[in-house]
Short mmCIF file of C-alpha atoms in Angstrom, two decimals:
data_model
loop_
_atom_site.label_atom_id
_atom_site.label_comp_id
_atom_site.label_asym_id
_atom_site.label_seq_id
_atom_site.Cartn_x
_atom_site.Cartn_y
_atom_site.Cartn_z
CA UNK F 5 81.52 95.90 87.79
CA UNK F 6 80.79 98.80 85.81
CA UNK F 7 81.53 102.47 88.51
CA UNK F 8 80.76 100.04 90.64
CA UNK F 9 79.44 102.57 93.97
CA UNK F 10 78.19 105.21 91.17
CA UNK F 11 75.49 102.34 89.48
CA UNK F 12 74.53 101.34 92.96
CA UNK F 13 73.93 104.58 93.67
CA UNK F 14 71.79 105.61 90.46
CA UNK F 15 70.12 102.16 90.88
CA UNK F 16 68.84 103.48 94.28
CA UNK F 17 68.02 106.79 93.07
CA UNK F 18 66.94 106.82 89.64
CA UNK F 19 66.92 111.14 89.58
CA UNK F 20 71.15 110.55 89.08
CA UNK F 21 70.44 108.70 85.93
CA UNK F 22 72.63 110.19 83.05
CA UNK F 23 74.32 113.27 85.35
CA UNK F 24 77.62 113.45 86.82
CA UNK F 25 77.66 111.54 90.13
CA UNK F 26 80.68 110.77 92.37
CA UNK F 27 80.76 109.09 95.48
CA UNK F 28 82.98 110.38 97.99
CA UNK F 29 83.54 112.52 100.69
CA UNK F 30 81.58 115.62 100.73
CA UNK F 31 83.71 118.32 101.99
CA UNK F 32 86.59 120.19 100.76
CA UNK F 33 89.30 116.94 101.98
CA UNK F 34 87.05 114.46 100.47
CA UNK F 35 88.79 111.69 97.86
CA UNK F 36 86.58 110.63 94.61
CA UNK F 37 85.92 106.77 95.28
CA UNK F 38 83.68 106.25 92.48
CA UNK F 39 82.30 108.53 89.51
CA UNK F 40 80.14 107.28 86.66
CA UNK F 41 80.81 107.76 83.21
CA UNK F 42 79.14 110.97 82.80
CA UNK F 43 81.53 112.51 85.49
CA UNK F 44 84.91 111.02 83.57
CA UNK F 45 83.69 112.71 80.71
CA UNK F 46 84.70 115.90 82.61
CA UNK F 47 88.37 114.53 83.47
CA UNK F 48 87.26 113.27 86.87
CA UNK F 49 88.53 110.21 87.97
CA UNK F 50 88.88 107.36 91.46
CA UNK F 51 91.20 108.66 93.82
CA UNK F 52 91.19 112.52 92.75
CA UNK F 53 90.70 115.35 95.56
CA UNK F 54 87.17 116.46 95.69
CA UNK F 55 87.68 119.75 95.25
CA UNK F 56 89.98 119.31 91.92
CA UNK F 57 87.01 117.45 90.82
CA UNK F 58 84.30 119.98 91.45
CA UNK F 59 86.62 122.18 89.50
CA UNK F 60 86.65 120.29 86.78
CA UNK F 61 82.58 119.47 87.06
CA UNK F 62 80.57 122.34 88.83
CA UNK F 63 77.59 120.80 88.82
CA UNK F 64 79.00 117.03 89.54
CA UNK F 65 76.21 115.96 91.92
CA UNK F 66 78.44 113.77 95.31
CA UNK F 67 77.14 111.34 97.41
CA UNK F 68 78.25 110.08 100.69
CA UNK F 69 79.39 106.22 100.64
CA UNK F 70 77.10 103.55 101.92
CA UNK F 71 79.59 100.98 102.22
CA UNK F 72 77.62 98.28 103.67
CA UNK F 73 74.84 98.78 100.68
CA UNK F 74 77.97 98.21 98.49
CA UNK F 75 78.69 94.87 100.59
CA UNK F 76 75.33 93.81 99.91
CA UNK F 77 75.43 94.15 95.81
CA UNK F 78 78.81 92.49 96.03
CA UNK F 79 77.96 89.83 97.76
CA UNK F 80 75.14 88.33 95.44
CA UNK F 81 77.24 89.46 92.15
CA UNK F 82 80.08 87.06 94.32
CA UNK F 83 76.71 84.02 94.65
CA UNK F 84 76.24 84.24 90.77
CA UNK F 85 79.68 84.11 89.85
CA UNK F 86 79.93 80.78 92.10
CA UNK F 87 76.75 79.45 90.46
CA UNK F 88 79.66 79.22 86.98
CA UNK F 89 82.77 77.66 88.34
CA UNK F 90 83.83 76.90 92.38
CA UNK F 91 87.19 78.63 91.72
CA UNK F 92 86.33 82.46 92.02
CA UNK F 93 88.57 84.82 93.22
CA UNK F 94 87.51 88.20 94.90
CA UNK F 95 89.87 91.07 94.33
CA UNK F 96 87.85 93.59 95.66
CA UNK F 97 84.23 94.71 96.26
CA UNK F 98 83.70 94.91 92.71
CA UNK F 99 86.05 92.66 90.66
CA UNK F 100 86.76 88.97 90.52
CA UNK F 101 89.01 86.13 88.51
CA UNK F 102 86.97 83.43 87.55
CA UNK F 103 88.55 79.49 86.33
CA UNK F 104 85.95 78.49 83.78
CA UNK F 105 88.63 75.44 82.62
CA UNK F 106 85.81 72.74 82.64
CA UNK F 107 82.57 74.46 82.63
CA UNK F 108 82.21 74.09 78.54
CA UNK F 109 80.06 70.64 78.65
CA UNK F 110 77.42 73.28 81.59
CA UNK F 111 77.58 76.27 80.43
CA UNK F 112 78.39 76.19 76.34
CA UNK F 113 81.68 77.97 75.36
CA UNK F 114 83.37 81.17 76.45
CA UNK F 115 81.45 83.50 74.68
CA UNK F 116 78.79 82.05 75.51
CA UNK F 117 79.90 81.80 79.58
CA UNK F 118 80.46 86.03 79.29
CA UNK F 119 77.79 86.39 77.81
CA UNK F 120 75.68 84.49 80.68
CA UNK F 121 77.28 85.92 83.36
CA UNK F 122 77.02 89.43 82.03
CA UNK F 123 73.28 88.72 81.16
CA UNK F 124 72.71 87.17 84.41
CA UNK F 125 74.47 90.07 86.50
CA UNK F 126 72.42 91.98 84.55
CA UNK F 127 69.16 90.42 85.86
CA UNK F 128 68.99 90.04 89.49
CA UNK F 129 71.06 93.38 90.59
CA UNK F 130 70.14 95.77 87.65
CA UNK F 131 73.84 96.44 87.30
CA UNK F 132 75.99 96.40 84.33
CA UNK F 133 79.60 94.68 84.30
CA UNK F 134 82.52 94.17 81.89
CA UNK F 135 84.09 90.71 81.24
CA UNK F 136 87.62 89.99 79.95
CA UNK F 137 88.62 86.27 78.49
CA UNK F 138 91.96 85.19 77.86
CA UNK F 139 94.19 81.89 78.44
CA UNK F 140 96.09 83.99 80.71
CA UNK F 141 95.31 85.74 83.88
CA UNK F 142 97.05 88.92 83.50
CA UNK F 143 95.53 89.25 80.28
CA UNK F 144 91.75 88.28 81.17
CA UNK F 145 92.59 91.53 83.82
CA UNK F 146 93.49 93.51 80.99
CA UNK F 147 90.81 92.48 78.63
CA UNK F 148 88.16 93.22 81.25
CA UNK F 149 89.37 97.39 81.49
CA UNK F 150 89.46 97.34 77.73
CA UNK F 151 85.54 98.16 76.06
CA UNK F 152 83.96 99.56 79.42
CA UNK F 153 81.20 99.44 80.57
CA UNK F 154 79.10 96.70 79.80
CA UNK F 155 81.70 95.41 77.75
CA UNK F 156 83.10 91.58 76.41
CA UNK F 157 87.01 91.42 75.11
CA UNK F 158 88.21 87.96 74.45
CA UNK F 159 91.46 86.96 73.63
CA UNK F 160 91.73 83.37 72.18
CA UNK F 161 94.94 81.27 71.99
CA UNK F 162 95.07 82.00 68.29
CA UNK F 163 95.12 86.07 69.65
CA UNK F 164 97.79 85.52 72.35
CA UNK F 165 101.43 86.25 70.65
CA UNK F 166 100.15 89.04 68.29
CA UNK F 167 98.33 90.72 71.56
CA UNK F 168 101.53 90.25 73.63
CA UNK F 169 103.71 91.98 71.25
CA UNK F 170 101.73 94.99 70.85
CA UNK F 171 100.43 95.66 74.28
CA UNK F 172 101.72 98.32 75.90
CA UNK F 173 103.95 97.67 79.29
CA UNK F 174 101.82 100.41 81.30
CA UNK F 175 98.90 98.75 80.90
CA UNK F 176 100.54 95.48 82.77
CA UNK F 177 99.48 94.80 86.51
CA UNK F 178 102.42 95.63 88.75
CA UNK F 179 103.99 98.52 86.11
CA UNK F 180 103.29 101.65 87.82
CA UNK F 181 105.51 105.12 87.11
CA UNK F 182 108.61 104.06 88.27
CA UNK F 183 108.31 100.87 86.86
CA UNK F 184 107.12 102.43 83.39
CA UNK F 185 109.80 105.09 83.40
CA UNK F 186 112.92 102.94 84.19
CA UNK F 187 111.37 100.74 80.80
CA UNK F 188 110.95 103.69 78.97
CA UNK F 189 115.26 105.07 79.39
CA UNK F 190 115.81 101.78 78.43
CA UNK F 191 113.83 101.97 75.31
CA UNK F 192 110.76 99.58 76.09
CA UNK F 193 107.55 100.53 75.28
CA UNK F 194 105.51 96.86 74.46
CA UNK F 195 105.93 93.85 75.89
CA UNK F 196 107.15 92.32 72.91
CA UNK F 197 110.78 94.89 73.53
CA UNK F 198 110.88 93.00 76.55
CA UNK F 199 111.25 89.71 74.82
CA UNK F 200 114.02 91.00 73.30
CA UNK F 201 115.76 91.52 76.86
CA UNK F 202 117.29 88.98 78.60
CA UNK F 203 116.22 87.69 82.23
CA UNK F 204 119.07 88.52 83.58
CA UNK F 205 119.37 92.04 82.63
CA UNK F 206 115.72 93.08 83.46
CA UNK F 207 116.27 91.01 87.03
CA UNK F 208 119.10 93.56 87.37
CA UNK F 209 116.90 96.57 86.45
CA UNK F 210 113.45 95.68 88.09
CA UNK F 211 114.47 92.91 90.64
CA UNK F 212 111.94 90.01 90.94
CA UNK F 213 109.34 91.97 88.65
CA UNK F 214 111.97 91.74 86.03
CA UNK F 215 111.63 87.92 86.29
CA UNK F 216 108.32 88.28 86.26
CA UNK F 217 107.48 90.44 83.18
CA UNK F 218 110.08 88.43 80.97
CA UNK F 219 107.82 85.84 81.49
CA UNK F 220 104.49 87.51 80.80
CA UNK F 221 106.26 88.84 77.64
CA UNK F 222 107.17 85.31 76.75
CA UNK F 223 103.04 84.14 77.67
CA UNK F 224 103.89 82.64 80.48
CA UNK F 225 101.68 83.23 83.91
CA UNK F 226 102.32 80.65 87.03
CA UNK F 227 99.64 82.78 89.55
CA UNK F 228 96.74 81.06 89.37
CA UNK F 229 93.16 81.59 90.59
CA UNK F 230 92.62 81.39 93.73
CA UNK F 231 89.39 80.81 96.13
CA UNK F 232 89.15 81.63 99.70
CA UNK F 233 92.12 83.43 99.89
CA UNK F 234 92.80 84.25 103.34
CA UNK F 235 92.72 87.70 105.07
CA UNK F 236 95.90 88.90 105.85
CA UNK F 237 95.19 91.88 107.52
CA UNK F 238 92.50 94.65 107.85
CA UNK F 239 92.78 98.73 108.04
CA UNK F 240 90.60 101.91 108.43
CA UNK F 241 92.03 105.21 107.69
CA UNK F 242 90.60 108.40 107.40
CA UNK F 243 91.31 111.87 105.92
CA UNK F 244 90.51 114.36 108.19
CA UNK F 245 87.81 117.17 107.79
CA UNK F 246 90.58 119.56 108.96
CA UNK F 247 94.09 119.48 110.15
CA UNK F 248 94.14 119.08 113.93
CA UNK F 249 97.11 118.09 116.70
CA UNK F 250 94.26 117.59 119.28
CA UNK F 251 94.69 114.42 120.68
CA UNK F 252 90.93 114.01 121.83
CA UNK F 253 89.67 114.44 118.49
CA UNK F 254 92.50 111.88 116.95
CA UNK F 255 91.58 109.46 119.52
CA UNK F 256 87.74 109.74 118.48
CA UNK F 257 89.08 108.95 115.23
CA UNK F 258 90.97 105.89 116.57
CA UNK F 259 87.98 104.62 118.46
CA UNK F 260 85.61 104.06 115.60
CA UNK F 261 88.57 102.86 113.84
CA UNK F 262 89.08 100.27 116.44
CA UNK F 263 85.10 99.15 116.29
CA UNK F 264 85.14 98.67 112.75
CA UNK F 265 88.75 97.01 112.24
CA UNK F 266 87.35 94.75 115.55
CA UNK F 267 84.40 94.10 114.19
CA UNK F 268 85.39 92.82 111.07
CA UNK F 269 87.74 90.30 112.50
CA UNK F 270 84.69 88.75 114.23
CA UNK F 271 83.15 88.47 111.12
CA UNK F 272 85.87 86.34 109.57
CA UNK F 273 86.31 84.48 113.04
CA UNK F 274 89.90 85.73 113.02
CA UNK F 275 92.12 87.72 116.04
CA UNK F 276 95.82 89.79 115.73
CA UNK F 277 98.50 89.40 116.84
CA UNK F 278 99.57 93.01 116.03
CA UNK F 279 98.40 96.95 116.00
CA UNK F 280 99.23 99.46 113.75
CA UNK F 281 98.49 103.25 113.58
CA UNK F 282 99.56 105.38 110.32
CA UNK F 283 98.91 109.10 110.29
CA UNK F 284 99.78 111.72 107.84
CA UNK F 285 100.92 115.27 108.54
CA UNK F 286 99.73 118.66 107.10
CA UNK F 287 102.76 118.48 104.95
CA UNK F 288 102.13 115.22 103.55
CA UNK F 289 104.62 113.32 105.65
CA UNK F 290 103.51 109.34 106.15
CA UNK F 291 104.81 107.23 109.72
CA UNK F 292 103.41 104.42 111.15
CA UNK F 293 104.55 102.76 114.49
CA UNK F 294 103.11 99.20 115.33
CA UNK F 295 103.06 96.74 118.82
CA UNK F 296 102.75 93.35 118.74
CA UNK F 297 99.77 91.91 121.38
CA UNK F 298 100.79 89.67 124.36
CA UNK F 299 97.98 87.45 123.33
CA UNK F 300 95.99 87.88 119.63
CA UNK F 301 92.84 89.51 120.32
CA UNK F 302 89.45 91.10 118.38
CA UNK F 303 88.57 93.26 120.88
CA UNK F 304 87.37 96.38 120.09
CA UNK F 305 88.65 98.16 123.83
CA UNK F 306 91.80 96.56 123.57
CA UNK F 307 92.68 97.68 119.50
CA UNK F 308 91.62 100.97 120.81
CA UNK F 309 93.61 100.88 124.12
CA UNK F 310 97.10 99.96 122.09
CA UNK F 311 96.27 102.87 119.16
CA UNK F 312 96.34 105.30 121.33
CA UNK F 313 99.60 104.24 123.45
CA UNK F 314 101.23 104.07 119.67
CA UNK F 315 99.62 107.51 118.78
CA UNK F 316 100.96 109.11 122.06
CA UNK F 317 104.47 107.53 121.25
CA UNK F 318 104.67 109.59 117.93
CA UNK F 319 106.61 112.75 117.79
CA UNK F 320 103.88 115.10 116.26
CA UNK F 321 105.20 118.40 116.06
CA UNK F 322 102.43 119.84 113.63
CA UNK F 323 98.59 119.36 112.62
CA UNK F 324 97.59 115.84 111.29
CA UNK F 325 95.54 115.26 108.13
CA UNK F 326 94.89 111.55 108.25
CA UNK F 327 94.94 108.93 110.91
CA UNK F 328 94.13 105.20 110.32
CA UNK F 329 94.64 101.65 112.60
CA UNK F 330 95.27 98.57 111.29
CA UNK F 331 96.12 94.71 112.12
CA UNK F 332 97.97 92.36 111.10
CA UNK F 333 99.60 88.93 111.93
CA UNK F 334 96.40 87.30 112.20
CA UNK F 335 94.95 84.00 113.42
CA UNK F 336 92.08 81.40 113.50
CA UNK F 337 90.36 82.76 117.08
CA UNK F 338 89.44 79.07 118.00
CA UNK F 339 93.40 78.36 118.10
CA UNK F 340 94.58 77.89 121.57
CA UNK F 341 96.80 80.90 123.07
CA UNK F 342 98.48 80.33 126.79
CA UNK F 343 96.47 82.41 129.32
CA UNK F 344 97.44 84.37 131.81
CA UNK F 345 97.98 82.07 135.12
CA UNK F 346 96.30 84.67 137.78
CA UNK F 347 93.80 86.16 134.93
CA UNK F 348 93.94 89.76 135.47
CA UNK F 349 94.33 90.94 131.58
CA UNK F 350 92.76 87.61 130.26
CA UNK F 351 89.21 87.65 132.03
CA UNK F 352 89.18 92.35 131.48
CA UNK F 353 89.59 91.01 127.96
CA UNK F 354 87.04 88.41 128.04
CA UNK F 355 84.85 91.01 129.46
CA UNK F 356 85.28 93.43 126.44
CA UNK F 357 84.71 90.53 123.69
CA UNK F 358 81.41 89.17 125.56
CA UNK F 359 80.51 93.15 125.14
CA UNK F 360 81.11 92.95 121.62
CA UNK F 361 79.57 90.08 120.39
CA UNK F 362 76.97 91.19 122.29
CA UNK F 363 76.93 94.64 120.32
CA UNK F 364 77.42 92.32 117.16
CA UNK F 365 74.36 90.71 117.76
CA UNK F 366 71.95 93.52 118.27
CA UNK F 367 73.61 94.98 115.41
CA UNK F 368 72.75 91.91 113.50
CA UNK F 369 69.16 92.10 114.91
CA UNK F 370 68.79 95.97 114.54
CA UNK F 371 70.77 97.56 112.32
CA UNK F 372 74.58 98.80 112.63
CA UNK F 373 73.30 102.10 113.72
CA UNK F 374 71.11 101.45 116.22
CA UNK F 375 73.79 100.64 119.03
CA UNK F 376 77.12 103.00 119.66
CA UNK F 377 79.40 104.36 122.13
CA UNK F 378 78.49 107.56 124.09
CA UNK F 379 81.65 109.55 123.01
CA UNK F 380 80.94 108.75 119.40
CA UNK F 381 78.03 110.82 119.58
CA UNK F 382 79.32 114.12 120.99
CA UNK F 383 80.20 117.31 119.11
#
C-alpha cells in the first residue's frame, strides 16, 4: 500500500489532500510512522524524529495514529487479495506476497492479475497500492518499491539475468549498512560482482547471508510464500514523552503494555510461555531482561505482575526514554498444561482471564474505549 497510515488518513479527512501529512507522535519524542508523498518531498521520511522532521517541513500537518482504523483497511485489502490466489502472505499491515502460479486460466495473465488487483484495491477502500511481478520473490519485493505509488513493475523470465546483474546489492532484502559496507571494501557494488565470488569466500565474509546472496545473484530463491504463518511473538514499546526514573509512571507504562500484548494473544487464541521488558536509557543504552512463566498464560494481571518484577530487577542508574514488554515462546491456549495440585496460582489466574475475556467482550460490544482500568485514567 501506497503511505499506507498517511492515505487512510487523507481518505478520512479529505482537508489533508495534497499537504504534507505525517502520522506519528505529536510531541517533541515522537517517531514519523507514516508521511505521504508531499511530506518526502521535504526530506522527511518513516522512522525519523519528529522534531528533525518539522525542521525540515514547518508547516507538515501530524496526526496521531489510529491503529485499529489501520487494522480495519488492512484487513479487507488482506479479503481481496485472497479473492486472487489462497497462498497470500502478510508481511505487515500494509504489504503482502502473493503465489499467482495457477490463477492464469481465472484471472487472465500477470499484467492483467496487477492490474485487477490494483484496480480492485482501488475500488472498495479508495486507496492506491503498488504491485511488483517477478519469477522470484526477492525480486517481486523489489519491483513493488520501484515506480511508487500507484505503480506496476514486472520483471518477466526473459528480464531476470540482465536485472540481476545490474541491480544494486543495497537494494536486496537482508543488506543493510554493515552488510553494504563490508561488500563495498571488497569491491561489490551489483549483484552480478557477487557472481563473480565464490560461496565459500562470501560464507566467510557474511556467514549464512553469504550463502544466501550467492544464490540470489545466481537467480536462485528457495523461501517461498507462505500463508498463515504463525505468530511467534508479540511486543509494545513506547518512547517516552520525557525521560523519567519514576517507577510509578514506568509501571503505568507497563500496564497498558500488558493489556494490549494480553489482549492480542486472545485474539489469536494463543498464551506465553515467556515475558520480556526492554527499556532504553537517556543515553541511548538498550537492555532487556526476560522470565520464563511456570505455566503459559494471556493474562493481562499476570504479564503485568512479571514486567514489573523484571523492571525492578534492572540496575537503572539514570532517566529512561523508552520502555516496552513483550512475549514470546508461545502456544495453542487449548493445549493441556499440568495444573497446580492445591490451585492457589492456577484458579487467581483463572480469575484474571474470566476478567478479561469478559473486558474483551464488552470491548467487542462497545468499543475498545469504553472499558479501562482506574489507574490508566489518572494524571
Amino acid at each position: 500500500m501506497d503511505a499506507f497510515y498517511a492515505s487512510v488518513e487523507v481518505l478520512d479527512n479529505p482537508d489533508l489532500a495534497g499537504k504534507p501529512v505525517v502520522v506519528g507522535g505529536v510531541s517533541g519524542r515522537g517517531v514519523v510512522a507514516a508521511a505521504s508523498y508531499e511530506a518526502r518531498k521535504f526530506g522527511v521520511r518513516s522512522a525519523m524524529p519528529m522534531f528533525m522532521a518539522l525542521e525540515k517541513c514547518p508547516e507538515l500537518l501530524v496526526v496521531r495514529p489510529r491503529k485499529e482504523r489501520y487494522k480495519e483497511v488492512s484487513r479487507r485489502v488482506m479479503e481481496i487479495l485472497g479473492g486472487f490466489s489462497p497462498l497470500v502472505e502478510k508481511v505487515s499491515i500494509d504489504e503482502a506476497f502473493m503465489d499467482v502460479s495457477g490463477c492464469g486460466r481465472l484471472w487472465g495473465t500477470l499484467e492483467e492479475i496487477a492490474v485487477e488487483i490494483k484496480w480492485k484495491i482501488l475500488r472498495e477502500t479508495a486507496l492506491t497500492c503498488s504491485v511488483g511481478v517477478a519469477p522470484l520473490k526477492f525480486l517481486a519485493k523489489i519491483a513493488s518499491d520501484m515506480d511508487k505509488p500507484d505503480g506496476l513493475t514486472i520483471i518477466s523470465k526473459e528480464m531476470l539475468r540482465d536485472f540481476i546483474e545490474r541491480l544494486p546489492v543495497k537494494k536486496v532484502p537482508g543488506v543493510g549498512p554493515q552488510t553494504e559496507a563490508v561488500l563495498e571494501k571488497l569491491g561489490v557494488k551489483t549483484l552480478g560482482d557477487v557472481s563473480c565470488l565464490s560461496e565459500a569466500f562470501l560464507s566467510k565474509k557474511l556467514g549464512k547471508f553469504g550463502t544466501r546472496l550467492k544464490e540470489l545473484s545466481m537467480g536462485m530463491d528457495r523461501s517461498k510464500v507462505v500463508p498463515f504463518a504463525p505468530v511467534k511473538s508479540v511486543s509494545a514499546e513506547e518512547t517516552l514523552a520525557f525521560d523519567t526514573a519514576d517507577m510509578g509512571i514506568l509501571k503505568k507504562y507497563l500496564l497498558e503494555q500488558a493489556e494490549d500484548v494480553a489482549r492480542q494473544l486472545r485474539r489469536h487464541g494463543l498464551k506465553a510461555r515467556t515475558v520480556a521488558v526492554k527499556i532504553k536509557t537517556s543515553d541511548f543504552v538498550q537492555s532487556t531482561k526476560s522470565r520464563t512463566l511456570k505455566k503459559p498464560s494471556h493474562s493481562s494481571e499476570v504479564l503485568y505482575y512479571e514486567g514489573c518484577l523484571l523492571l525492578e530487577a534492572f540496575s537503572i542508574s539514570g532517566k529512561l526514554r523508552l520502555i516496552g514488554l513483550g512475549v514470546s515462546g508461545l502456544t495453542n491456549e487449548k493445549r493441556p498444561v499440568q495444573l497446580d495440585l492445591f490451585g492457589g496460582e492456577d484458579a487467581k489466574d483463572d480469575n484474571w482471564e474470566k476478567v478479561d475475556r469478559a473486558a474483551d467482550a464488552i470491548a467487542e460490544r462497545f468499543g475498545k474505549d469504553i472499558l479501562s482500568r482506574a489507574v490508566l485514567k489518572g494524571p
